[in-house]
PDB file of C-alpha atoms in Angstrom:
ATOM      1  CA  UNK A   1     172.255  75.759  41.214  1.00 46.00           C
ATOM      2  CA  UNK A   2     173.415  79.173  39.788  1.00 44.00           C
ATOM      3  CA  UNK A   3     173.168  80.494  43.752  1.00 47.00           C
ATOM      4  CA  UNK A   4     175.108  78.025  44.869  1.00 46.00           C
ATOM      5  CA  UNK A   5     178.073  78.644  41.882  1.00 45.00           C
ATOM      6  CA  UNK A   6     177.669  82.286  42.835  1.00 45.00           C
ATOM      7  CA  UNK A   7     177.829  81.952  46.688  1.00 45.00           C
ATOM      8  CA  UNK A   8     180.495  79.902  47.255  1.00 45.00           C
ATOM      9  CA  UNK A   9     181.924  81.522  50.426  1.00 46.00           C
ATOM     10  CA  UNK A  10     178.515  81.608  52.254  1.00 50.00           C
ATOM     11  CA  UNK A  11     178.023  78.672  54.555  1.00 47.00           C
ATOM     12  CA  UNK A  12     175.234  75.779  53.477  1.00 48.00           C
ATOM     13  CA  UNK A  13     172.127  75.018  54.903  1.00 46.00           C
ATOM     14  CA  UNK A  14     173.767  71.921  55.701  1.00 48.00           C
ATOM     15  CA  UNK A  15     177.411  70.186  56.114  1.00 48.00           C
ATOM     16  CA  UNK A  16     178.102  67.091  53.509  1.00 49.00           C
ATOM     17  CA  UNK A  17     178.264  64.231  55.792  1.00 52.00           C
ATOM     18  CA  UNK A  18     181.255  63.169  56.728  1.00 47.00           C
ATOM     19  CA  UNK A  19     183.527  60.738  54.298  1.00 47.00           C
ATOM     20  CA  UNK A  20     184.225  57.268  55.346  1.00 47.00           C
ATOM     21  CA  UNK A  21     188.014  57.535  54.786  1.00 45.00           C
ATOM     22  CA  UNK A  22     187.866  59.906  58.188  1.00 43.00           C
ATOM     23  CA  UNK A  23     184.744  58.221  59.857  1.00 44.00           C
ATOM     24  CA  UNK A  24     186.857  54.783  60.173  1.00 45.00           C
ATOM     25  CA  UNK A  25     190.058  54.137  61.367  1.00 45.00           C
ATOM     26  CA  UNK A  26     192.950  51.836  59.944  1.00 43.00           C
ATOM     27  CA  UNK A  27     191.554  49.371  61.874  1.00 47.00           C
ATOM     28  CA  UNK A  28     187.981  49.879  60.930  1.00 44.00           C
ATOM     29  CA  UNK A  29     186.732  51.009  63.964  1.00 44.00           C
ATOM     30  CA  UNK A  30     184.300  54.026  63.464  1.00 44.00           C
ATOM     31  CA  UNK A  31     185.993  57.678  64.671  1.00 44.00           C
ATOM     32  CA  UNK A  32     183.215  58.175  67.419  1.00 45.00           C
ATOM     33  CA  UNK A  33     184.782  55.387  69.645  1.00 47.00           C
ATOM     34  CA  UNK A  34     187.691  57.092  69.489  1.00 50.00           C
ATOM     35  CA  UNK A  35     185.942  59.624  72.033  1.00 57.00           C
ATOM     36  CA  UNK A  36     185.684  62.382  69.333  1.00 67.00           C
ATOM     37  CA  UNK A  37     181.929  64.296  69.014  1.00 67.00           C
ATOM     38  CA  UNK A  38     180.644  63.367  65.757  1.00 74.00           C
ATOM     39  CA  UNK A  39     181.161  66.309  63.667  1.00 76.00           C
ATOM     40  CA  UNK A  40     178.263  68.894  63.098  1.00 72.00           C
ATOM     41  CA  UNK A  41     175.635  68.040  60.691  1.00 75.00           C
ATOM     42  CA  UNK A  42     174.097  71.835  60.665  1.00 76.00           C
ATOM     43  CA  UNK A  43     174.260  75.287  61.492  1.00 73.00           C
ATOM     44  CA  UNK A  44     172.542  74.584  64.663  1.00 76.00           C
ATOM     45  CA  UNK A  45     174.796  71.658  65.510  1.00 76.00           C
ATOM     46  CA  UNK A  46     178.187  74.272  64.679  1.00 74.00           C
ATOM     47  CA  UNK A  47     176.875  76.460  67.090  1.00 75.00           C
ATOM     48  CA  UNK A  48     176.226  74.296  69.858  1.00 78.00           C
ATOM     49  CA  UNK A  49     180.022  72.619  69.323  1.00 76.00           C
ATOM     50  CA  UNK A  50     181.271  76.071  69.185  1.00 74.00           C
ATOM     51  CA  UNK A  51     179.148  77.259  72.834  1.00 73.00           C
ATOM     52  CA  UNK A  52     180.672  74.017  74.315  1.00 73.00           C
ATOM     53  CA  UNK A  53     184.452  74.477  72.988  1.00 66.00           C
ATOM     54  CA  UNK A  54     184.276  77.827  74.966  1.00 60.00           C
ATOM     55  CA  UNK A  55     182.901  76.814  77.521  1.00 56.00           C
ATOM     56  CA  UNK A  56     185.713  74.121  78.231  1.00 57.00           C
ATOM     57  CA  UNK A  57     188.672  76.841  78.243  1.00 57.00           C
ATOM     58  CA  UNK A  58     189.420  77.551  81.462  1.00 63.00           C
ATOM     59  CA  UNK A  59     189.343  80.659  82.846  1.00 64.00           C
ATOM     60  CA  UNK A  60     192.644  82.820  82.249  1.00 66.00           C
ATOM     61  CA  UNK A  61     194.432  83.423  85.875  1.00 70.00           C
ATOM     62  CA  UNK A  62     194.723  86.646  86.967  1.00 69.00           C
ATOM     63  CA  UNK A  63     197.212  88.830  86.710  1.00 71.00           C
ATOM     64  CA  UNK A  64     199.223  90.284  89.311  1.00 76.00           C
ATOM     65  CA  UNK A  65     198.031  94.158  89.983  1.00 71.00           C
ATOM     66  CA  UNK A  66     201.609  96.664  88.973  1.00 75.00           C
ATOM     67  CA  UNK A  67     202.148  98.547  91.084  1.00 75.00           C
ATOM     68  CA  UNK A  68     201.586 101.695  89.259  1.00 76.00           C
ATOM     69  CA  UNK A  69     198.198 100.753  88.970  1.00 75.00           C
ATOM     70  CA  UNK A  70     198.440  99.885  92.712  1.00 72.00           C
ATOM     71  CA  UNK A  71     199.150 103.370  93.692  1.00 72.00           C
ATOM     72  CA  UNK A  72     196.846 104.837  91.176  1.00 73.00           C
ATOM     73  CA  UNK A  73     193.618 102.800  92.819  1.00 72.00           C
ATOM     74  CA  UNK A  74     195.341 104.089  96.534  1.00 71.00           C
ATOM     75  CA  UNK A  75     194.792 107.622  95.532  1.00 68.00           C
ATOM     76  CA  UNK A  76     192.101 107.438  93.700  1.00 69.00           C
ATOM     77  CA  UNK A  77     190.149 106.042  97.249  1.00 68.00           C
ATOM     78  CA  UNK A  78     191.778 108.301  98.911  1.00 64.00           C
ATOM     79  CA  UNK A  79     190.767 111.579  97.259  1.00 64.00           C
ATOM     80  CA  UNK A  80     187.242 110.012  97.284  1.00 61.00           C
ATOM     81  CA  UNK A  81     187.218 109.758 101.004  1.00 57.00           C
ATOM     82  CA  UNK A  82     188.718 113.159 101.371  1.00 59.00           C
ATOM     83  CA  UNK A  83     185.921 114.730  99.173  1.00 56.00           C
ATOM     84  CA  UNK A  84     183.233 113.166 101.276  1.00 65.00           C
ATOM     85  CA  UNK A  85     185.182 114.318 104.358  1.00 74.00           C
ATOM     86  CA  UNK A  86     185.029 117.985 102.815  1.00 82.00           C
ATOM     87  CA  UNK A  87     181.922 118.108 102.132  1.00 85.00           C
ATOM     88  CA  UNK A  88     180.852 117.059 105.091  1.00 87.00           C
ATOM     89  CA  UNK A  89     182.966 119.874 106.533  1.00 89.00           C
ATOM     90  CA  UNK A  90     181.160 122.307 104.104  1.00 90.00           C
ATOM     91  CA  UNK A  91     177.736 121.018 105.619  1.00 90.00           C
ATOM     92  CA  UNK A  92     178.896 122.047 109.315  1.00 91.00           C
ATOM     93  CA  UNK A  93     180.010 125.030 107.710  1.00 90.00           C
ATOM     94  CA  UNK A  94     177.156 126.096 106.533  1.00 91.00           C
ATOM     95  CA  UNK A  95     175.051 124.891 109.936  1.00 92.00           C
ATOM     96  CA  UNK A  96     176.631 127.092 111.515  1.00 92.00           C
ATOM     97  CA  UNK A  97     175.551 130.062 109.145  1.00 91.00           C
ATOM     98  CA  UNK A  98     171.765 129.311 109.833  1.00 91.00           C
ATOM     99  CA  UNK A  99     172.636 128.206 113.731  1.00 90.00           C
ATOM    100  CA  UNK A 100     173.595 132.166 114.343  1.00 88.00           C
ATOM    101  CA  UNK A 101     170.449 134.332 115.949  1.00 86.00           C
ATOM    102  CA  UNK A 102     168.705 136.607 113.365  1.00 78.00           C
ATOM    103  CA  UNK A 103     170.383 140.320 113.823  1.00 74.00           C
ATOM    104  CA  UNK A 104     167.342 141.625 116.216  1.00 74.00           C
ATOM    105  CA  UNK A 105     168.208 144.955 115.590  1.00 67.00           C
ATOM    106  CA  UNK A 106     170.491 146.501 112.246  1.00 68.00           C
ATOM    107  CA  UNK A 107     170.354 148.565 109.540  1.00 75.00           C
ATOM    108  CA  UNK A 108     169.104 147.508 106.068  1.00 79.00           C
ATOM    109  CA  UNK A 109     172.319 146.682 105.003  1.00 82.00           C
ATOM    110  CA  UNK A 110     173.439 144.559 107.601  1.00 79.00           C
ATOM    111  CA  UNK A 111     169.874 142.167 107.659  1.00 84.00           C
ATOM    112  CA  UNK A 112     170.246 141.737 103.590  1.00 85.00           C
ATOM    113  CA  UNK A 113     173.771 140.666 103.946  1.00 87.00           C
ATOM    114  CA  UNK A 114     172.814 138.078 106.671  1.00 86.00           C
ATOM    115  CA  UNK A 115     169.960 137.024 104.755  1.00 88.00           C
ATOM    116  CA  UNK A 116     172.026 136.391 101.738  1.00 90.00           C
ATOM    117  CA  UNK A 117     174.437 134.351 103.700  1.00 91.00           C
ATOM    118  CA  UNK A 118     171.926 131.974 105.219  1.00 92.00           C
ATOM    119  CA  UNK A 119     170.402 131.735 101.620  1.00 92.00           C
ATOM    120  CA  UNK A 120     173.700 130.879  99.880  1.00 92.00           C
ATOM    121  CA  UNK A 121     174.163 128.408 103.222  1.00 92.00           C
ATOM    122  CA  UNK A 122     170.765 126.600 101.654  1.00 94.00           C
ATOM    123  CA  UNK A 123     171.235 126.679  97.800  1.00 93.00           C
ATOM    124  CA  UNK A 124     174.916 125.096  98.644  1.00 93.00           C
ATOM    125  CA  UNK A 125     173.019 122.335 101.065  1.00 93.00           C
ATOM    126  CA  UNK A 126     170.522 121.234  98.331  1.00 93.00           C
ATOM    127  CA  UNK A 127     173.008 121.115  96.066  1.00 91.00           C
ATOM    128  CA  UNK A 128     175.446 118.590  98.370  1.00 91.00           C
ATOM    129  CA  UNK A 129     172.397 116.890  99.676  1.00 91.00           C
ATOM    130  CA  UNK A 130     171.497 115.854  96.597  1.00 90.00           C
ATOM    131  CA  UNK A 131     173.968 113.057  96.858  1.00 89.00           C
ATOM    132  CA  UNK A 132     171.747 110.622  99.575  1.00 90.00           C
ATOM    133  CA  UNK A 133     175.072 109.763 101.567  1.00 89.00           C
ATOM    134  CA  UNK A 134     175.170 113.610 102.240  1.00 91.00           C
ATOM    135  CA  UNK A 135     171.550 113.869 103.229  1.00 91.00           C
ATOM    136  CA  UNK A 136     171.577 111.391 105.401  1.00 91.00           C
ATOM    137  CA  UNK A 137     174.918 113.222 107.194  1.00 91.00           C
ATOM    138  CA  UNK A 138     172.910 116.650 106.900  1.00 91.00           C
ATOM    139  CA  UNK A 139     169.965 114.702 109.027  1.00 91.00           C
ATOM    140  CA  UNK A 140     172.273 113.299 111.934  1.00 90.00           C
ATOM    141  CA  UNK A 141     173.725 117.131 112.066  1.00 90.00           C
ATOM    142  CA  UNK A 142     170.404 117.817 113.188  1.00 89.00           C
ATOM    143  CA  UNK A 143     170.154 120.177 109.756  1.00 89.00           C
ATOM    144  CA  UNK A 144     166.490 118.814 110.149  1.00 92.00           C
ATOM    145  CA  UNK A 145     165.239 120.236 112.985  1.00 92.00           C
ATOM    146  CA  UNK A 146     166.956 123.670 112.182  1.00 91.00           C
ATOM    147  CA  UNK A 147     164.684 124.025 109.011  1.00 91.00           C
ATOM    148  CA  UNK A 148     161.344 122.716 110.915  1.00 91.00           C
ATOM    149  CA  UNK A 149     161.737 124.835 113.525  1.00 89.00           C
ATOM    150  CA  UNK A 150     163.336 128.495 112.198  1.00 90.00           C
ATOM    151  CA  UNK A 151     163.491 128.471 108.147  1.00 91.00           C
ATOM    152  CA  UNK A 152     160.067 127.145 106.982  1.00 90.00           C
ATOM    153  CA  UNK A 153     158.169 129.722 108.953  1.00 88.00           C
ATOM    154  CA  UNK A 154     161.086 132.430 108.571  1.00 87.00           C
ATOM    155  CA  UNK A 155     160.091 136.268 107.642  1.00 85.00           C
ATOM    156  CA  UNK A 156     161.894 136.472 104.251  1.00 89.00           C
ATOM    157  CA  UNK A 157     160.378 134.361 101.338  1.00 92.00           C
ATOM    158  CA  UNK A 158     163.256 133.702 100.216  1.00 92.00           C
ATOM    159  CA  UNK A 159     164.407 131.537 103.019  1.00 93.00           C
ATOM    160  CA  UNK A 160     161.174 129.505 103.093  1.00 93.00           C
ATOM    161  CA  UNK A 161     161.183 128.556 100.000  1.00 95.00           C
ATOM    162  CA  UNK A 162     165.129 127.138 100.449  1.00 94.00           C
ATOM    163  CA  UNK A 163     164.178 125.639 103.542  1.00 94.00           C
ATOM    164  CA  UNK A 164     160.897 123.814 101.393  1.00 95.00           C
ATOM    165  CA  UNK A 165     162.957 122.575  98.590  1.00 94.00           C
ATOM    166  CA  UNK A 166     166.068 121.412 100.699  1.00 94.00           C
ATOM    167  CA  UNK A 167     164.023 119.023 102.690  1.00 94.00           C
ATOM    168  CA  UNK A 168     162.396 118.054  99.801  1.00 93.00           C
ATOM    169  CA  UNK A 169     165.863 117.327  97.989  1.00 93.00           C
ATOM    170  CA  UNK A 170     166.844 115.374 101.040  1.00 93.00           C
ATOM    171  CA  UNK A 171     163.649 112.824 101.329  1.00 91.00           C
ATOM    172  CA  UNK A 172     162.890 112.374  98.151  1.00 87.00           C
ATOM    173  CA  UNK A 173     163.061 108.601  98.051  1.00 82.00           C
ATOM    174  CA  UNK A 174     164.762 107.642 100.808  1.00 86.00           C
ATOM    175  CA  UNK A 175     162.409 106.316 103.074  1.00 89.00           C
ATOM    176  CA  UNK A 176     164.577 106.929 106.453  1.00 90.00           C
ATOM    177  CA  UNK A 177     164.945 110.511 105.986  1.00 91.00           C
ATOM    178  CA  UNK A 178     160.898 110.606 105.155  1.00 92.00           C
ATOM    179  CA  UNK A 179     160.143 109.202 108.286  1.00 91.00           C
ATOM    180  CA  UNK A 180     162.605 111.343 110.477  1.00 90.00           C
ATOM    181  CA  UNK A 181     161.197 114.708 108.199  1.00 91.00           C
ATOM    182  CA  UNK A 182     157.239 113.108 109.020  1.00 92.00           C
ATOM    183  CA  UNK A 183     158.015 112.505 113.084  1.00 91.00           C
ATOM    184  CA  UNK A 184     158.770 116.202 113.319  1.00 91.00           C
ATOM    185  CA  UNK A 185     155.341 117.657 112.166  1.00 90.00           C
ATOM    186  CA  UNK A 186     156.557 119.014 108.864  1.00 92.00           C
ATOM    187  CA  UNK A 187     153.880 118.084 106.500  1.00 93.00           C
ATOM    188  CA  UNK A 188     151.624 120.196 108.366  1.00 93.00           C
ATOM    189  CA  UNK A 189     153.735 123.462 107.949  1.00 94.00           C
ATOM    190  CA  UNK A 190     154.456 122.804 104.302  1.00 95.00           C
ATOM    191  CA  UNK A 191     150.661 122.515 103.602  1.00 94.00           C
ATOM    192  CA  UNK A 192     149.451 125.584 105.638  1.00 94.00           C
ATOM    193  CA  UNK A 193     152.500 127.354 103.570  1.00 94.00           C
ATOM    194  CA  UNK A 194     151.028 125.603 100.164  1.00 93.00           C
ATOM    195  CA  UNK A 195     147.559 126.998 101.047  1.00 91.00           C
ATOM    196  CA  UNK A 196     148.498 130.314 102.250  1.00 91.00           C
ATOM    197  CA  UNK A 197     151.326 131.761 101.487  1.00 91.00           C
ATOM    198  CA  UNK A 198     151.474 134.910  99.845  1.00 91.00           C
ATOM    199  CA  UNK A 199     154.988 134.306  97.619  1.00 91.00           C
ATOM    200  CA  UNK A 200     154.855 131.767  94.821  1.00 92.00           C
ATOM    201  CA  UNK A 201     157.723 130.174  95.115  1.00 92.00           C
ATOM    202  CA  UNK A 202     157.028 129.197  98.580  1.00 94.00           C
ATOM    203  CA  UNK A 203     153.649 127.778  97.623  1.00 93.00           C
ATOM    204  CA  UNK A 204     155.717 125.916  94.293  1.00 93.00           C
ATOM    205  CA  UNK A 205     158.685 124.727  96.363  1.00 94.00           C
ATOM    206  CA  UNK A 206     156.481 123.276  99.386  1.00 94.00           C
ATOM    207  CA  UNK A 207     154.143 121.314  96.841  1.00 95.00           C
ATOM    208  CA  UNK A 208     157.460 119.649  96.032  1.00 94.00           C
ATOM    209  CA  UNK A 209     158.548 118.947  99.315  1.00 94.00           C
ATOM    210  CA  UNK A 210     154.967 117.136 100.014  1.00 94.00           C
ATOM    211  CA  UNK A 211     155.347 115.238  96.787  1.00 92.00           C
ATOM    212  CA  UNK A 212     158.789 113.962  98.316  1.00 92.00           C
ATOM    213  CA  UNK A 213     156.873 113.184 101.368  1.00 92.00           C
ATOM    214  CA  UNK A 214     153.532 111.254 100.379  1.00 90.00           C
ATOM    215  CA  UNK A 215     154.252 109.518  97.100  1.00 86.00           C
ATOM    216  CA  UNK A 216     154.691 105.860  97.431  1.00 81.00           C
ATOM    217  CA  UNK A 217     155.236 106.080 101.500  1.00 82.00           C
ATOM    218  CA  UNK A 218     152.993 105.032 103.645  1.00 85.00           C
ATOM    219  CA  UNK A 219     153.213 107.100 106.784  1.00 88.00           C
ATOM    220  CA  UNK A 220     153.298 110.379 104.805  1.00 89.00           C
ATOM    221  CA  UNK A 221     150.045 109.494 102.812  1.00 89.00           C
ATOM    222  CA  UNK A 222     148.361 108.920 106.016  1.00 89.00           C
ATOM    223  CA  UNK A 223     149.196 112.152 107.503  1.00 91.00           C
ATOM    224  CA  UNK A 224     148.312 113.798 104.524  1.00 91.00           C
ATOM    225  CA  UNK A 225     144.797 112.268 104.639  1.00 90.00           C
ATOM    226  CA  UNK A 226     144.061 113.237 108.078  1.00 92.00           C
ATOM    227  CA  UNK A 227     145.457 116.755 107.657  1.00 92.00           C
ATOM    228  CA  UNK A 228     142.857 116.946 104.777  1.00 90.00           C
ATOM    229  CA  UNK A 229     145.726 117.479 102.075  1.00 90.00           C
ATOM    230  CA  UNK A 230     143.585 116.649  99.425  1.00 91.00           C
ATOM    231  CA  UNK A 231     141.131 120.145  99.928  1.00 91.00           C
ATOM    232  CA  UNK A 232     144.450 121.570  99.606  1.00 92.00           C
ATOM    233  CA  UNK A 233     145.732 120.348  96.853  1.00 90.00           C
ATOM    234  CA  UNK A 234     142.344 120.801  95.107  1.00 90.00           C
ATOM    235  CA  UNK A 235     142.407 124.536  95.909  1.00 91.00           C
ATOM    236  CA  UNK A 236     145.915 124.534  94.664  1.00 89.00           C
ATOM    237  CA  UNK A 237     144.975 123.168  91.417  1.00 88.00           C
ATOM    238  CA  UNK A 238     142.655 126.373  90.881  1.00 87.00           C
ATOM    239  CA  UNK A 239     145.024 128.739  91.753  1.00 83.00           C
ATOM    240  CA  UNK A 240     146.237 131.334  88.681  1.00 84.00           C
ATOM    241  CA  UNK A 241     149.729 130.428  88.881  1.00 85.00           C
ATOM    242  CA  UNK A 242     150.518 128.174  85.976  1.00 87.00           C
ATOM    243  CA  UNK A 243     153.272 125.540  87.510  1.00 89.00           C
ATOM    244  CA  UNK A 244     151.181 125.042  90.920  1.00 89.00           C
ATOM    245  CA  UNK A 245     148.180 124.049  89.223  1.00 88.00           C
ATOM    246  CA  UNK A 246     150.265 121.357  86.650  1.00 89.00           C
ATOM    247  CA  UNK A 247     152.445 119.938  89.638  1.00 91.00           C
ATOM    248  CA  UNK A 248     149.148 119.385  91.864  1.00 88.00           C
ATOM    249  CA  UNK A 249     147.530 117.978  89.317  1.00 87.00           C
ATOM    250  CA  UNK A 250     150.279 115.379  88.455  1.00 88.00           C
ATOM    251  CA  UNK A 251     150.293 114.774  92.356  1.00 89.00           C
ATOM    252  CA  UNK A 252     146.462 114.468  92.213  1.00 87.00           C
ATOM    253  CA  UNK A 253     146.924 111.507  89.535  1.00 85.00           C
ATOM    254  CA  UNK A 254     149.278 110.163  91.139  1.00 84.00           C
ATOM    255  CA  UNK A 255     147.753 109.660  94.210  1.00 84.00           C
ATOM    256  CA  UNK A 256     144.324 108.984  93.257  1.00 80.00           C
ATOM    257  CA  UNK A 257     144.816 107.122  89.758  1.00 65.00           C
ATOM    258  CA  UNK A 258     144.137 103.754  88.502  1.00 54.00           C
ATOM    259  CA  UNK A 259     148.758 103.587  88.630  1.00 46.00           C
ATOM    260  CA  UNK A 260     148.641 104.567  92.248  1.00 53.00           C
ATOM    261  CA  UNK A 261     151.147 102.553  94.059  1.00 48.00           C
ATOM    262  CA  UNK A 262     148.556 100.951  96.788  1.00 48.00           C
ATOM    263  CA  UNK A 263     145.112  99.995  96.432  1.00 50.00           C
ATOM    264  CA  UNK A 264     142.804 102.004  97.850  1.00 46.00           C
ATOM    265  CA  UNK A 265     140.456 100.380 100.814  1.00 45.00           C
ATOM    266  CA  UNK A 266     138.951 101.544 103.858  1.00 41.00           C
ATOM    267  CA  UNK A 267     141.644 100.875 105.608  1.00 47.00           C
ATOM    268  CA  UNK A 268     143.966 103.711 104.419  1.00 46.00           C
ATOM    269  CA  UNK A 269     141.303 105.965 105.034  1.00 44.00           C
ATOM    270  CA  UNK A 270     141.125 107.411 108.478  1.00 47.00           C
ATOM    271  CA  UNK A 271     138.658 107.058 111.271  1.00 45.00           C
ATOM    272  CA  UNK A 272     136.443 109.943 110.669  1.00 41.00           C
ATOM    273  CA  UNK A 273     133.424 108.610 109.084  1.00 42.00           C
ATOM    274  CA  UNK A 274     134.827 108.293 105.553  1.00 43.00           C
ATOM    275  CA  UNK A 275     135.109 104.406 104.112  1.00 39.00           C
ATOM    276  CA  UNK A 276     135.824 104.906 100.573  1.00 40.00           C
ATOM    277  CA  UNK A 277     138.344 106.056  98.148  1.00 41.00           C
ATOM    278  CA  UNK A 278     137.374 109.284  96.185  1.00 41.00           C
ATOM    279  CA  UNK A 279     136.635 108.854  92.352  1.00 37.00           C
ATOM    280  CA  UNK A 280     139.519 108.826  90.210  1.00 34.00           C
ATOM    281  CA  UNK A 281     137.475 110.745  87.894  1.00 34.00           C
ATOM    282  CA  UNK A 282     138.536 114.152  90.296  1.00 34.00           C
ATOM    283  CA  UNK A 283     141.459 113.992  88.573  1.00 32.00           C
ATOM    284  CA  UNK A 284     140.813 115.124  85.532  1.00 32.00           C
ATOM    285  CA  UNK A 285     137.680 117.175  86.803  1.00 31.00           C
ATOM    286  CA  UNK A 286     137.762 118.444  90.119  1.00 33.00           C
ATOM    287  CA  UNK A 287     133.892 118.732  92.053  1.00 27.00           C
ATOM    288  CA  UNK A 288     132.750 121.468  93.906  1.00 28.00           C
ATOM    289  CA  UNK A 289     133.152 119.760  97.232  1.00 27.00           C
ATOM    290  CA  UNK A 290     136.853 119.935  97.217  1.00 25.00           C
TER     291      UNK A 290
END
C-alpha cells in the first residue's frame, strides 16, 4: 500500500473498471451499444486502442512543393548530371594520355616526364572508377583493352602496377565488368606477373586484381583453376614479402574454406584428371606439392 501512496503518478497494473453512471445511459441502455469500444481494462488493452486511434487518422495531404525549393532540387540535378558529364570528360582525357605511342627515342628527361603523365592518367582513373557508374563508362571507352594490351606488360613498374590495381578497382564486384576483364585473357597476365615479377608492388597490386576477379564469380574461378592459380598462389604465400604472403593467404581461405561461397564438387574442377576439392586444411598449412 505504501508504493501505491508513494507512486501516484505511475500508471497501474490495471484500470478500475469502469463506473456504472458512464457504462449506462439515461435510458439504461449499456454505453457499448452506443458503438463506443469498451474502454481499456490494461496496459496491453491502452496500447492496442492507442495503435488503432493512429492508425484511423488519415494521412496528411501533401503539400504543394515552393518554388524555392523547386529551383533548389532543379540545380541540385543539374550540377549532378554535369559532374558525371565531367568526369566522364576527365576519363577521355586521360585515354588519350595512355592512347599516345611511347617516345621510341628521347632523352632521360623527356621518357620520365611521359611516364609520369601516363601514371598520374592511372592514379586519377582508379580514383573516378571507383564510383561503378564510372567504371562501367571507362569499360565502353575501351579503357579495358588499353591496359590488357600495353600497361600490364609495360617496361616501367610503375605503370604495371597502376594498370593491376585499376582493373582491379573497376571489377571488383560488378559482375559485368568481370566478365568483359575475363573474355580478354587477363587473369593469365596478372598471374604470370604475380609469380614473376621482379617489383613488389606489381606482384601486391596483381594479387588484388585476381582477388577482384575469382572471388564469388564463377567464370573467373574456373579460369583460375585451369591456369593452375592455386601453385601460384601457394608459392606466393612463401614469398619474403610480408603483405603478399597475408593477402594470399586470406585469398587461399577464402577460396578453399569451409565459408567459401560454392560447394566444392567435381564439377567445378576441370577435366584433367582431378575429381576432388583440395583439403581445406592447406590453408592454414600449405604441403609440399603446391
Amino acid at each position: 500500500m505504501a508504493n501505491q501512496s508513494s507512486g501516484g503518478s505511475r500508471l497501474p497494473l490495471a484500470l478500475p473498471p469502469a463506473s456504472q453512471s458512464g457504462s449506462t445511459g439515461a435510458d439504461g441502455s449499456s454505453a457499448g451499444g452506443s458503438g463506443n469500444p469498451p474502454p481499456p481494462r490494461n496496459l496491453q488493452g491502452l496500447l492496442q486502442m492507442a495503435i488503432t486511434a493512429g492508425s484511423q487518422e488519415p494521412d496528411p495531404p501533401p503539400e504543394p512543393m515552393s518554388e524555392e525549393r523547386r529551383q533548389w532540387l532543379q540545380e541540385a540535378m543539374s550540377a549532378a548530371f554535369r559532374g558525371q558529364r565531367e568526369e566522364v570528360e576527365q576519363m577521355k582525357s586521360c585515354l588519350r594520355v595512355l592512347s599516345q605511342p611511347m617516345p621510341p627515342a628521347a632523352g632521360e628527361a623527356d621518357l620520365a616526364a611521359d611516364q609520369q603523365e601516363r601514371e598520374g592518367a592511372l592514379e586519377l582513373l582508379a580514383d573516378l572508377c571507383e564510383n561503378m557508374d564510372n567504371a562501367a563508362d571507362f569499360c565502353q571507352l575501351s579503357g579495358m583493352h588499353l591496359l590488357v594490351g600495353r600497361y600490364l606488360e609495360a617496361g616501367a613498374a610503375g605503370l604495371r602496377w597502376r594498370a593491376a590495381q585499376l582493373i582491379g578497382t573497376c571489377s571488383q564486384n560488378v559482375a559485368a565488368i568481370q566478365e568483359q576483364v575475363l573474355g580478354l585473357g587477363v587473369l593469365r597476365k596478372l598471374l604470370r606477373l604475380l609469380d614473376r615479377d621482379a617489383c613488389e608492388t606489381v606482384r601486391v597490386k596483381a594479387l588484388f586484381a585476381i582477388s577482384c576477379l575469382v572471388r564469388e564469380q564463377e567464370a573467373g574461378l574456373l579460369q583460375f583453376l585451369r591456369l593452375d592459380g592455386f601453385s601460384v598462389l601457394m608459392r606466393a604465400m612463401q614469398q619474403q614479402v610480408q603483405k603478399l604472403k597475408v593477402k594470399s593467404a586470406f585469398l587461399l581461405q577464402n577460396l578453399l574454406g569451409p565459408c567459401a561461397p560454392w560447394g566444392w564438387s567435381s564439377s567445378w574442377w576441370p577435366s584433367s584428371g582431378q575429381n576432388t576439392a583440395p583439403s581445406t586444411s592447406m590453408c592454414s598449412e600449405p604441403s609440399a606439392a603446391w
